[in-house]
Amino acid sequence: GENVEQHPSTLSVQEGDSAVIKCTYSDSASNYFPWYKQELGKRPQLIIDIRSNVGEKKDQRIAVTLNKTAKHFSLHITETQPEDSAVYFCAASIDTGFQKLVFGTGTRLLVSP
Amino acid sequence: NAGVMQNPRHLVRRRGQEARLRCSPMKGHSHVYWYRQLPEEGLKFMVYLQKENIIDESGMPKERFSAEFPKEGPSILRIQQVVRGDSAAYFCASSPGTATNYGYTFGSGTRLTVV
């Protein structure tokens, strides 16, 4: 089955710096890659997603890139702010007729003022 | 649109008791997914249901766990004879269809603590 690895497990940056979180997946049939942000004690919230027919997607300060050949995808956050501090999860899904997301283990991002 | 509603938000059970977790999908959504998040870990798929049908339960532990999504009412995740290792956050998500055109919308979760 699909396996998703995520790095780093923790990431500390200064406010205004960029942050990059990387994920790799094992199943080349995966075709949907969402990213979720989870604040302490709250539900995971979808922040951006990308499909396998697209190489890059951007939404304001957040961007995601996908390299299907290498089977890895990355989340880029520019001009980080303290409110970006949270745990970020990547996930991958194979379209087997329904969405069955396999999540990475999470990256705890800390943005210091 | 009230979003995906889960209750209770927090549930404390003694070992051996039963836990019932409820999930009401977003209006118009007929597909429900349950995920479990152990402390300091990512979410793990448990089960996918449509109205009155379990479509995929490959992530469900073989014993003590069951799920249903009746024609009327919320989806229920039931854990019998709970043990300490069942302590986790249980999240439900819903979607209007099966295609990967929709991002999951998770509910706020039920945090189960087994004492």
Short mmCIF file of C-alpha atoms in Angstrom, two decimals:
data_model
loop_
_atom_site.label_atom_id
_atom_site.label_comp_id
_atom_site.label_asym_id
_atom_site.label_seq_id
_atom_site.Cartn_x
_atom_site.Cartn_y
_atom_site.Cartn_z
CA GLY A 1 0.00 0.00 0.00
CA GLU A 2 0.87 3.66 -0.10
CA ASN A 3 3.44 5.04 2.34
CA VAL A 4 4.07 8.75 2.88
CA GLU A 5 7.18 10.08 4.58
CA GLN A 6 7.44 13.66 5.78
CA HIS A 7 10.44 15.77 6.76
CA PRO A 8 11.43 17.52 8.90
CA SER A 9 9.50 16.57 12.00
CA THR A 10 10.12 19.99 13.52
CA LEU A 11 11.03 23.28 11.87
CA SER A 12 11.85 26.56 13.58
CA VAL A 13 12.11 29.78 11.58
CA GLN A 14 12.17 33.49 12.24
CA GLU A 15 9.21 35.59 11.26
CA GLY A 16 9.55 36.63 7.63
CA ASP A 17 11.67 33.63 6.64
CA SER A 18 10.49 30.90 4.28
CA ALA A 19 9.62 27.39 5.38
CA VAL A 20 9.76 24.24 3.27
CA ILE A 21 8.27 20.87 4.20
CA LYS A 22 8.94 17.83 2.04
CA CYS A 23 7.04 14.59 1.51
CA THR A 24 7.71 11.48 -0.51
CA TYR A 25 5.20 8.82 -1.51
CA SER A 26 5.67 5.26 -2.63
CA ASP A 27 2.76 4.44 -4.94
CA SER A 28 3.10 5.96 -8.40
CA ALA A 29 -0.68 5.60 -8.83
CA SER A 30 -1.29 8.35 -6.24
CA ASN A 31 -2.85 11.32 -7.95
CA TYR A 32 -4.08 13.73 -5.27
CA PHE A 33 -1.91 15.47 -2.68
CA PRO A 34 -3.50 17.73 -0.06
CA TRP A 35 -1.82 19.61 2.76
CA TYR A 36 -3.47 20.16 6.12
CA LYS A 37 -2.73 22.57 8.95
CA GLN A 38 -3.63 21.53 12.47
CA GLU A 39 -3.48 23.87 15.42
CA LEU A 40 -3.29 22.45 18.90
CA GLY A 41 -6.48 20.67 19.87
CA LYS A 42 -8.25 21.54 16.63
CA ARG A 43 -9.26 19.76 13.47
CA PRO A 44 -6.98 19.46 10.45
CA GLN A 45 -7.81 22.14 7.89
CA LEU A 46 -7.11 21.84 4.19
CA ILE A 47 -4.83 24.67 3.12
CA ILE A 48 -3.84 23.67 -0.39
CA ASP A 49 -3.92 20.64 -2.66
CA ILE A 50 -2.47 19.56 -5.96
CA ARG A 51 -3.36 16.92 -8.50
CA SER A 52 -0.95 14.80 -10.49
CA ASN A 53 -1.58 16.63 -13.75
CA VAL A 54 -0.19 19.85 -12.25
CA GLY A 55 3.41 20.58 -11.26
CA GLU A 56 2.89 23.62 -9.07
CA LYS A 57 0.10 25.52 -7.39
CA LYS A 58 0.19 28.78 -5.48
CA ASP A 59 -2.20 30.52 -3.14
CA GLN A 60 -0.87 33.79 -1.73
CA ARG A 61 2.02 32.89 0.61
CA ILE A 62 1.57 29.15 0.19
CA ALA A 63 2.74 27.03 -2.73
CA VAL A 64 2.97 23.32 -3.39
CA THR A 65 5.21 21.62 -5.94
CA LEU A 66 4.94 18.06 -7.24
CA ASN A 67 7.62 15.94 -8.89
CA LYS A 68 5.92 12.79 -10.13
CA THR A 69 9.11 11.24 -11.43
CA ALA A 70 10.81 11.48 -8.05
CA LYS A 71 7.52 10.90 -6.21
CA HIS A 72 7.87 13.83 -3.90
CA PHE A 73 5.94 16.99 -3.19
CA SER A 74 6.70 20.01 -1.07
CA LEU A 75 4.93 22.80 0.77
CA HIS A 76 6.48 26.26 0.64
CA ILE A 77 5.42 29.05 2.97
CA THR A 78 6.91 32.47 2.32
CA GLU A 79 7.01 35.49 4.65
CA THR A 80 6.11 33.33 7.62
CA GLN A 81 4.10 34.81 10.46
CA PRO A 82 3.66 33.63 14.07
CA GLU A 83 0.11 32.51 13.24
CA ASP A 84 1.59 30.02 10.77
CA SER A 85 2.83 28.06 13.79
CA ALA A 86 1.04 24.69 13.74
CA VAL A 87 1.52 21.07 12.72
CA TYR A 88 1.38 20.52 8.97
CA PHE A 89 0.45 17.19 7.42
CA CYS A 90 0.90 16.07 3.85
CA ALA A 91 -1.21 13.29 2.40
CA ALA A 92 -1.53 11.24 -0.75
CA SER A 93 -4.51 9.54 -2.29
CA ILE A 94 -5.05 6.98 -4.99
CA ASP A 95 -8.30 7.31 -6.87
CA THR A 96 -9.61 3.80 -6.24
CA GLY A 97 -13.14 5.03 -6.48
CA PHE A 98 -13.01 7.07 -3.31
CA GLN A 99 -10.60 9.23 -1.37
CA LYS A 100 -8.48 7.20 0.99
CA LEU A 101 -5.85 9.57 2.27
CA VAL A 102 -2.54 8.32 3.61
CA PHE A 103 -1.01 10.96 5.85
CA GLY A 104 2.56 11.81 6.67
CA THR A 105 3.66 12.00 10.29
CA GLY A 106 3.50 15.77 10.47
CA THR A 107 5.86 18.73 10.77
CA ARG A 108 5.67 21.02 13.76
CA LEU A 109 6.40 24.54 12.48
CA LEU A 110 7.35 27.22 14.98
CA VAL A 111 7.62 30.79 13.75
CA SER A 112 9.35 33.07 16.22
CA PRO A 113 8.61 36.79 16.21
CA ASN B 1 -23.78 25.34 6.17
CA ALA B 2 -22.97 23.97 9.60
CA GLY B 3 -20.05 21.85 8.41
CA VAL B 4 -19.25 18.37 9.64
CA MET B 5 -20.56 18.01 13.17
CA GLN B 6 -19.09 15.57 15.65
CA ASN B 7 -20.17 14.87 19.18
CA PRO B 8 -19.25 14.61 21.86
CA ARG B 9 -16.11 16.76 21.62
CA HIS B 10 -14.59 15.00 24.61
CA LEU B 11 -15.45 11.56 25.92
CA VAL B 12 -14.03 9.84 28.97
CA ARG B 13 -14.59 6.12 29.41
CA ARG B 14 -13.33 3.58 31.88
CA ARG B 15 -11.64 0.49 30.57
CA GLY B 16 -14.23 -2.05 29.48
CA GLN B 17 -16.98 0.47 28.74
CA GLU B 18 -18.40 1.28 25.34
CA ALA B 19 -17.75 4.49 23.40
CA ARG B 20 -20.14 5.87 20.79
CA LEU B 21 -18.92 8.66 18.54
CA ARG B 22 -21.33 10.49 16.26
CA CYS B 23 -20.76 12.29 13.00
CA SER B 24 -23.26 14.31 10.98
CA PRO B 25 -21.92 15.07 7.49
CA MET B 26 -22.26 18.37 5.73
CA LYS B 27 -25.60 19.00 4.10
CA GLY B 28 -25.79 17.21 0.78
CA HIS B 29 -22.87 14.90 1.58
CA SER B 30 -23.59 11.18 1.53
CA HIS B 31 -20.03 9.88 1.99
CA VAL B 32 -18.42 9.66 5.41
CA TYR B 33 -14.87 8.77 6.39
CA TRP B 34 -13.49 8.09 9.85
CA TYR B 35 -9.85 8.68 10.79
CA ARG B 36 -8.00 8.14 14.04
CA GLN B 37 -5.14 10.29 15.30
CA LEU B 38 -3.00 8.89 18.07
CA PRO B 39 -1.10 11.44 20.18
CA GLU B 40 1.78 13.05 18.25
CA GLU B 41 0.94 11.09 15.09
CA GLY B 42 -0.72 11.62 11.73
CA LEU B 43 -4.23 10.57 10.87
CA LYS B 44 -4.91 6.97 9.94
CA PHE B 45 -7.83 5.89 7.77
CA MET B 46 -10.34 3.63 9.49
CA VAL B 47 -13.50 3.27 7.44
CA TYR B 48 -15.47 4.72 4.53
CA LEU B 49 -19.25 4.57 4.47
CA GLN B 50 -22.10 5.61 2.28
CA LYS B 51 -25.69 5.63 3.44
CA GLU B 52 -26.49 2.14 4.80
CA ASN B 53 -23.27 0.68 3.33
CA ILE B 54 -19.73 0.10 4.52
CA ILE B 55 -17.56 0.53 1.45
CA ASP B 56 -14.07 0.07 2.88
CA GLU B 57 -13.20 -0.87 6.45
CA SER B 58 -9.60 -1.89 5.82
CA GLY B 59 -8.32 0.43 8.55
CA MET B 60 -10.64 -0.78 11.28
CA PRO B 61 -9.25 -3.00 14.02
CA LYS B 62 -10.69 -6.47 13.60
CA GLU B 63 -12.28 -6.60 17.03
CA ARG B 64 -14.32 -4.21 19.17
CA PHE B 65 -14.70 -1.53 16.49
CA SER B 66 -17.74 -1.08 14.25
CA ALA B 67 -19.25 1.70 12.19
CA GLU B 68 -22.59 2.45 10.63
CA PHE B 69 -24.24 5.18 8.59
CA PRO B 70 -27.99 4.60 8.67
CA LYS B 71 -30.50 5.97 6.23
CA GLU B 72 -31.57 8.50 8.81
CA GLY B 73 -29.32 10.07 11.40
CA PRO B 74 -25.60 10.44 11.93
CA SER B 75 -22.81 8.01 11.29
CA ILE B 76 -21.77 6.15 14.45
CA LEU B 77 -18.34 4.79 15.33
CA ARG B 78 -18.70 2.30 18.15
CA ILE B 79 -15.86 0.97 20.27
CA GLN B 80 -16.71 -1.84 22.64
CA GLN B 81 -14.74 -2.75 25.75
CA VAL B 82 -12.39 0.20 25.39
CA VAL B 83 -8.73 -0.12 26.37
CA ARG B 84 -6.12 2.56 27.14
CA GLY B 85 -4.70 2.23 23.62
CA ASP B 86 -7.99 3.46 22.17
CA SER B 87 -7.31 6.92 23.60
CA ALA B 88 -7.03 9.15 20.56
CA ALA B 89 -8.75 11.84 18.56
CA TYR B 90 -11.30 10.47 16.13
CA PHE B 91 -12.07 12.66 13.14
CA CYS B 92 -14.88 12.30 10.69
CA ALA B 93 -14.91 13.80 7.19
CA SER B 94 -17.53 13.96 4.49
CA SER B 95 -17.69 14.53 0.77
CA PRO B 96 -20.45 14.87 -1.79
CA GLY B 97 -18.97 12.28 -4.12
CA THR B 98 -16.26 9.72 -4.60
CA ALA B 99 -14.00 11.44 -7.09
CA THR B 100 -10.88 13.16 -5.90
CA ASN B 101 -12.24 16.53 -6.87
CA TYR B 102 -13.09 17.45 -3.34
CA GLY B 103 -10.83 18.10 -0.41
CA TYR B 104 -11.91 16.54 2.82
CA THR B 105 -13.68 18.70 5.35
CA PHE B 106 -13.01 17.30 8.78
CA GLY B 107 -15.20 17.72 11.78
CA SER B 108 -13.78 19.04 15.03
CA GLY B 109 -13.17 15.53 16.27
CA THR B 110 -13.98 13.53 19.38
CA ARG B 111 -11.16 13.18 21.86
CA LEU B 112 -11.54 9.86 23.61
CA THR B 113 -9.74 9.30 26.87
CA VAL B 114 -9.80 5.86 28.42
CA VAL B 115 -9.02 5.81 32.13
#
